[in-house]
Coordinates of C-alpha atoms in Angstrom, one line a residue:
M118 CA 100.8 99.8 131.0
G119 CA 100.7 103.5 132.2
W120 CA 98.6 106.3 130.7
K121 CA 100.2 105.9 127.3
G122 CA 98.9 102.4 127.1
T123 CA 95.5 103.6 128.2
V124 CA 95.3 106.3 125.5
R125 CA 96.4 103.8 122.8
S126 CA 93.5 101.6 123.8
I127 CA 90.9 104.4 123.5
G128 CA 89.7 105.7 120.1
T129 CA 92.6 104.6 118.0
V130 CA 92.5 103.8 114.3
V131 CA 94.8 101.0 112.9
R132 CA 97.1 102.2 110.2
A133 CA 98.2 100.2 107.1
A134 CA 100.2 97.1 107.7
E135 CA 104.0 97.1 107.7
R136 CA 105.3 98.1 104.3
D137 CA 106.9 95.6 102.0
A138 CA 110.3 97.1 102.2
K139 CA 110.5 96.6 106.0
R140 CA 109.2 93.0 105.8
R141 CA 111.9 92.2 103.1
Q142 CA 114.5 93.9 105.3
R143 CA 113.6 91.5 108.2
D144 CA 113.8 88.5 105.9
L145 CA 117.2 89.6 104.6
E146 CA 118.5 90.0 108.1
K147 CA 117.6 86.4 108.8
Q148 CA 119.4 85.3 105.6
Q149 CA 122.5 87.1 106.7
K150 CA 123.1 84.4 109.3
Q151 CA 123.6 82.0 106.4
Y152 CA 125.8 84.3 104.4
E153 CA 129.1 82.5 105.2
K154 CA 127.7 79.2 103.9
M155 CA 126.6 80.7 100.5
Q156 CA 128.5 80.2 97.3
E157 CA 130.1 83.2 95.7
L158 CA 127.3 83.9 93.3
E159 CA 124.7 83.5 96.0
Q160 CA 126.6 86.0 98.1
A161 CA 126.7 88.4 95.2
A162 CA 122.9 88.2 94.7
Y163 CA 122.3 88.6 98.4
E164 CA 124.5 91.7 98.6
V165 CA 122.7 93.3 95.7
E166 CA 119.3 92.5 97.3
V167 CA 120.4 94.0 100.6
Y168 CA 121.6 97.1 98.8
E169 CA 118.4 97.6 96.8
N170 CA 116.3 96.9 99.9
H171 CA 118.1 99.5 101.9
I172 CA 117.4 102.1 99.2
D173 CA 113.8 101.1 99.3
V174 CA 113.6 101.3 103.1
I175 CA 115.1 104.8 103.3
Q176 CA 112.8 106.1 100.5
S177 CA 109.6 104.7 102.0
T178 CA 109.8 105.7 105.7
H179 CA 106.7 107.9 105.2
K180 CA 104.5 104.9 104.3
E181 CA 104.1 103.8 108.0
C182 CA 102.9 105.5 111.1
N183 CA 101.7 104.7 114.6
S184 CA 98.0 104.5 115.2
P185 CA 96.6 108.0 115.8
I186 CA 95.2 108.8 119.2
N187 CA 91.7 110.3 119.4
W188 CA 92.3 112.7 122.3
N189 CA 88.7 113.9 122.3
E190 CA 87.5 110.4 123.0
V191 CA 90.2 110.1 125.7
A192 CA 89.1 113.4 127.3
S193 CA 85.4 112.3 127.4
S194 CA 86.0 108.7 128.4
K195 CA 84.3 107.3 131.5
Q196 CA 86.1 106.4 134.7
P197 CA 86.6 102.6 135.2
T198 CA 83.7 101.1 137.1
E199 CA 84.6 100.3 140.7
P200 CA 84.3 96.6 141.5
K201 CA 81.6 95.4 143.9
R202 CA 82.0 92.8 146.6
A203 CA 80.8 89.4 145.3
K204 CA 79.9 86.3 147.2
D205 CA 80.3 83.8 144.3
C206 CA 82.6 81.4 146.1
E207 CA 80.6 81.7 149.4
S208 CA 77.3 81.1 147.7
E209 CA 78.6 78.0 145.9
A210 CA 79.9 76.7 149.2
R211 CA 76.6 77.3 151.0
R212 CA 74.7 75.5 148.2
S213 CA 77.0 72.5 148.6
L214 CA 76.2 72.4 152.4
E215 CA 72.5 72.9 151.9
S216 CA 72.2 70.3 149.2
Y217 CA 74.2 67.8 151.0
K218 CA 72.4 64.5 151.6
P219 CA 74.3 61.7 153.3
G220 CA 74.7 58.7 151.1
F221 CA 74.6 55.1 152.1
I222 CA 78.4 54.9 152.9
D223 CA 78.3 58.1 155.0
R224 CA 75.4 56.6 157.1
I225 CA 77.0 53.3 157.5
F226 CA 80.3 54.8 158.7
K227 CA 78.6 57.6 160.6
R228 CA 80.4 60.3 158.6
E229 CA 77.4 62.6 158.2
E230 CA 78.3 65.1 160.9
K231 CA 82.0 65.1 159.9
K232 CA 81.1 65.8 156.3
R233 CA 78.8 68.7 157.4
V234 CA 81.6 70.2 159.5
F235 CA 83.9 69.9 156.5
L236 CA 81.4 71.7 154.2
S237 CA 81.0 74.4 156.8
Q238 CA 84.7 75.0 156.9
K239 CA 84.6 75.2 153.1
I240 CA 82.2 78.2 153.5
D241 CA 84.8 80.0 155.7
E242 CA 87.5 79.3 153.1
A243 CA 85.1 80.6 150.3
I244 CA 84.5 83.8 152.2
K245 CA 88.2 84.4 152.4
K246 CA 88.6 83.6 148.7
D247 CA 85.9 86.1 147.8
E248 CA 87.8 88.7 149.8
V249 CA 91.0 88.0 148.1
K250 CA 89.3 88.3 144.7
Y251 CA 87.7 91.6 145.7
K252 CA 91.0 93.1 146.9
C253 CA 92.7 92.0 143.7
S254 CA 90.0 93.6 141.6
F255 CA 90.0 96.7 143.7
S256 CA 93.8 97.1 143.4
T257 CA 93.5 96.7 139.6
W258 CA 90.7 99.3 139.6
E259 CA 92.7 101.8 141.6
K260 CA 95.6 101.4 139.1
S261 CA 93.3 101.7 136.1
T262 CA 91.6 104.8 137.6
E263 CA 95.0 106.4 138.2
E264 CA 96.0 105.8 134.6
W265 CA 92.6 107.0 133.4
T266 CA 92.9 110.2 135.5
E267 CA 96.4 110.9 134.0
S268 CA 95.1 110.1 130.5
V269 CA 92.1 112.5 130.8
A270 CA 94.3 115.2 132.3
M271 CA 96.8 114.8 129.4
A272 CA 94.1 114.8 126.8
K273 CA 92.5 118.0 128.2
A274 CA 95.9 119.7 128.4
L275 CA 96.7 118.8 124.8
L276 CA 93.3 119.9 123.6
D277 CA 93.9 123.2 125.4
G278 CA 97.2 123.5 123.5
K279 CA 99.5 123.3 126.5
A280 CA 103.1 123.2 125.3
E281 CA 104.3 121.1 128.2
A282 CA 101.7 118.5 127.4
K283 CA 102.8 118.2 123.8
I284 CA 106.4 117.7 124.8
E285 CA 105.4 115.1 127.5
A286 CA 103.1 113.2 125.1
I287 CA 105.8 112.9 122.4
D288 CA 108.5 112.0 125.0
S289 CA 106.3 109.3 126.5
L290 CA 104.8 107.8 123.3
Q291 CA 108.2 107.9 121.5
P292 CA 106.7 107.7 118.0
F293 CA 110.1 108.1 116.1
D294 CA 111.7 104.8 116.9
E295 CA 112.2 103.7 113.3
I296 CA 113.6 107.0 112.2
S297 CA 116.2 106.8 115.0
N298 CA 117.0 103.3 113.9
L299 CA 117.9 104.7 110.5
G300 CA 120.5 106.9 112.2
S301 CA 118.5 110.2 112.4
S302 CA 118.0 112.0 115.6
L303 CA 115.1 114.4 116.5
S304 CA 114.2 117.1 118.9
V305 CA 111.0 119.1 119.4
S306 CA 110.2 122.6 120.7
V307 CA 107.0 124.8 120.9
Y308 CA 106.9 128.4 119.8
D309 CA 105.0 131.1 121.8
N310 CA 102.0 130.8 119.4
G311 CA 101.7 127.1 120.3
I312 CA 103.0 125.7 117.0
L313 CA 105.3 122.8 117.5
E314 CA 108.5 122.3 115.5
A315 CA 110.4 119.1 115.2
T316 CA 114.0 119.2 114.1
I317 CA 115.4 116.1 112.6
N318 CA 119.1 115.6 111.9
V319 CA 119.1 113.3 108.9
H320 CA 122.8 112.3 108.8
G321 CA 122.5 111.8 105.1
S322 CA 126.1 110.8 104.4
G323 CA 125.8 107.9 106.8
I324 CA 122.5 106.7 105.5
V325 CA 122.7 107.0 101.7
P326 CA 125.2 104.6 100.3
S327 CA 128.2 106.0 98.4
E328 CA 128.5 102.9 96.2
T329 CA 126.1 101.0 94.0
K330 CA 125.9 97.3 93.8
S331 CA 124.7 95.2 90.9
L332 CA 125.1 91.8 89.2
L333 CA 127.2 91.3 86.1
K334 CA 126.0 89.0 83.3
N335 CA 128.1 86.2 84.8
G336 CA 126.3 86.7 88.2
K337 CA 129.3 88.2 89.9
L338 CA 129.1 91.4 92.1
S339 CA 129.9 94.8 90.6
V340 CA 130.6 97.6 93.1
K341 CA 131.0 101.2 91.7
N342 CA 131.0 104.7 93.1
M343 CA 127.5 106.1 93.1
P344 CA 127.1 108.9 90.6
K345 CA 126.7 112.3 92.3
G346 CA 123.3 113.0 90.7
K347 CA 121.9 109.6 91.7
F348 CA 123.2 110.0 95.3
N349 CA 121.5 113.5 95.5
E350 CA 118.2 112.2 94.2
I351 CA 118.2 109.3 96.7
Y352 CA 119.2 111.7 99.5
Q353 CA 116.4 114.1 98.6
D354 CA 113.8 111.3 98.7
Y355 CA 115.2 110.1 102.0
V356 CA 115.0 113.5 103.6
C357 CA 111.5 114.2 102.3
S358 CA 110.3 110.8 103.3
C359 CA 111.6 111.3 106.9
V360 CA 110.0 114.8 107.1
L361 CA 106.6 113.3 106.0
R362 CA 107.0 110.5 108.5
V363 CA 107.8 112.9 111.3
G364 CA 104.8 115.1 110.5
N365 CA 102.5 112.2 110.4
E366 CA 103.8 110.8 113.6
L367 CA 103.3 114.1 115.3
F368 CA 99.7 114.1 114.1
S369 CA 99.3 110.6 115.5
A370 CA 100.6 111.7 119.0
I371 CA 99.1 115.2 119.5
P372 CA 95.9 116.8 118.3
D373 CA 97.5 119.8 116.5
N374 CA 96.4 120.6 113.0
I375 CA 99.7 122.4 112.0
V376 CA 103.3 121.4 112.8
I377 CA 106.6 122.5 111.4
V378 CA 109.3 119.9 110.5
T379 CA 112.8 121.0 109.7
A380 CA 115.5 118.6 108.5
V381 CA 119.1 119.6 109.2
D382 CA 122.4 118.1 108.1
E383 CA 126.1 119.1 107.7
L384 CA 126.9 121.3 104.7
L385 CA 130.1 122.9 103.8
N386 CA 130.4 126.6 104.7
S387 CA 132.4 128.1 101.8
Q388 CA 133.4 131.1 104.0
T389 CA 134.9 129.0 106.8
G390 CA 135.8 125.8 104.9
H391 CA 134.1 123.8 107.7
L392 CA 131.1 121.5 107.8
E393 CA 128.2 123.2 109.7
E394 CA 124.8 121.8 110.8
T395 CA 122.2 123.7 108.9
P396 CA 118.6 123.5 107.8
I397 CA 118.1 121.9 104.4
L398 CA 114.3 121.5 104.3
S399 CA 111.7 123.2 106.4
I400 CA 108.0 122.4 105.9
A401 CA 104.7 123.5 107.5
V402 CA 102.6 120.4 107.6
S403 CA 98.8 120.6 107.8
R404 CA 96.8 117.6 109.0
S405 CA 94.1 118.1 106.4
T406 CA 96.6 118.0 103.5
M407 CA 98.5 115.0 104.9
E408 CA 95.2 113.1 105.2
R409 CA 94.5 113.7 101.5
L410 CA 97.7 112.2 100.3
N411 CA 98.1 108.6 99.2
L412 CA 101.3 107.9 101.0
E413 CA 101.7 104.5 99.2
T414 CA 102.1 106.1 95.8
I415 CA 103.5 109.6 96.2
D416 CA 107.0 110.6 95.3
P417 CA 108.4 112.0 98.6
S418 CA 110.3 114.9 96.9
D419 CA 107.4 115.8 94.6
S420 CA 105.0 115.8 97.4
M421 CA 106.7 118.8 99.1
G422 CA 104.7 120.9 96.6
N423 CA 101.6 120.2 98.6
F424 CA 102.9 122.2 101.6
K425 CA 104.4 125.5 102.4
H426 CA 108.1 124.7 102.5
N427 CA 111.6 126.0 102.1
M428 CA 113.9 123.8 100.1
S429 CA 116.8 124.6 97.7
F430 CA 117.9 121.5 95.8
K431 CA 119.7 120.8 92.6
K432 CA 120.5 117.3 91.3
T433 CA 124.1 118.3 90.5
K434 CA 124.8 120.1 93.8
G435 CA 122.3 118.6 96.3
F436 CA 120.8 120.6 99.1
E437 CA 121.7 124.2 100.0
R438 CA 121.1 126.1 103.2
V439 CA 117.5 127.4 103.7
S440 CA 115.7 129.3 106.5
R441 CA 113.3 127.6 108.9
I442 CA 109.6 128.2 108.3
N443 CA 108.5 131.2 110.4
P444 CA 105.8 130.2 112.7
E445 CA 104.5 133.7 113.3
G446 CA 101.2 134.3 111.7
L447 CA 101.2 130.7 110.3
E448 CA 97.5 130.0 109.6
L449 CA 95.8 127.0 108.1
H450 CA 94.6 128.9 105.0
Q451 CA 98.2 129.8 104.2
L452 CA 99.2 126.1 103.9
A453 CA 97.7 125.5 100.5
R454 CA 99.9 124.4 97.6
S455 CA 102.9 126.9 97.4
S456 CA 106.2 127.0 95.6
T457 CA 109.4 128.1 97.2

C-alpha cells in the first residue's frame, strides 16, 4: 500500500458520489460495443447521446474530487502496536493432552500411550505454528511502522510548508488522473514564498467538438459545424471547470490554504503568425472560498468571480493572453471577490 495508502486511511472525508455525467459516459461506452448491430435511427440517437454526454462531462469536471487528507491527524497518529508473542495454538494443544481420557476402544487396543505421544507431538507442532504466526505479524508490523514513519514525516514536512514535500505528495498521490484522461496535462511548481502553482495545458481544440450533433424530426442524424460563439462558451466552461477541479484536488492532497492554477493553451500570435502556448486563465484559489461553493450547481465560468483571477474572454473571440497571477504578497485577505 505504501505511505500514500496509509494517509488515505487516516482522517479522510468521503466526497460526493460519482457525478451523473461520468456514470452515463460509462454506460455509453458499454453500448458502443453494440453499435454495429444497431439500426440507422438507433445509431443516430446513440451518436447524439454520446455527443451531449461528452459536453456534459467536460463542463462538470469540477463536480468530483478525491477524498481530502487530514494531514494534522496523520502527523499526530500513533505508531502501530507491536505484536506480542501468543501461545494460542500451544495452549489449545496442551488442553487437548491434559483433557485426554482414553475411551473404551483405546483401552481395549492398548492405544492410550500412543495417543498421548501423538498429542504431545501436536504440542510441538502448535509451538512452531505460534512462532510462524508471530513472525508473520511482526513482519506486517514492521512494514506498517515503516509506512507510518514515512507518512508522519511527510505530514510534518507539508505542515511546515516544505516545497519538496508538496511536489512529492502530488506526484505520489496523482490526483489529476481524470483531467489527464480528458487530454489535459499538468505540471506544478512552488514559488519562494511557498505558494504552489499548477499549470494545466487544456488542449481545448482537441477536447471541445467542432461539430454539433442532433436528431432531425425523422430521427436521422444531423451534423453541423458548431457556431463560434457556442464553441467559445463551451470551451470557457471546460477551462474554468478544469481549473476548479485542479484547485480542489490540490487542497485534497496538500494542506495549503492558497494555490494558484493557471490554464494555458495555444493562441495565435498576430505578430509572428504562429500558434504559441500562453496563459488564458490564472486564478488564486483559497480553500475557504472553495469550501463555500456548491460545486453541483455553480456555472464554472461565472464562479471565477469568487476568486482573484486574470481572464480576458469574449464570446465572439474566445480567450486572449493574460498574465499569471503574481504570488508575491498574495495574502488570504486579498482573495475576496474581485473583478479583472
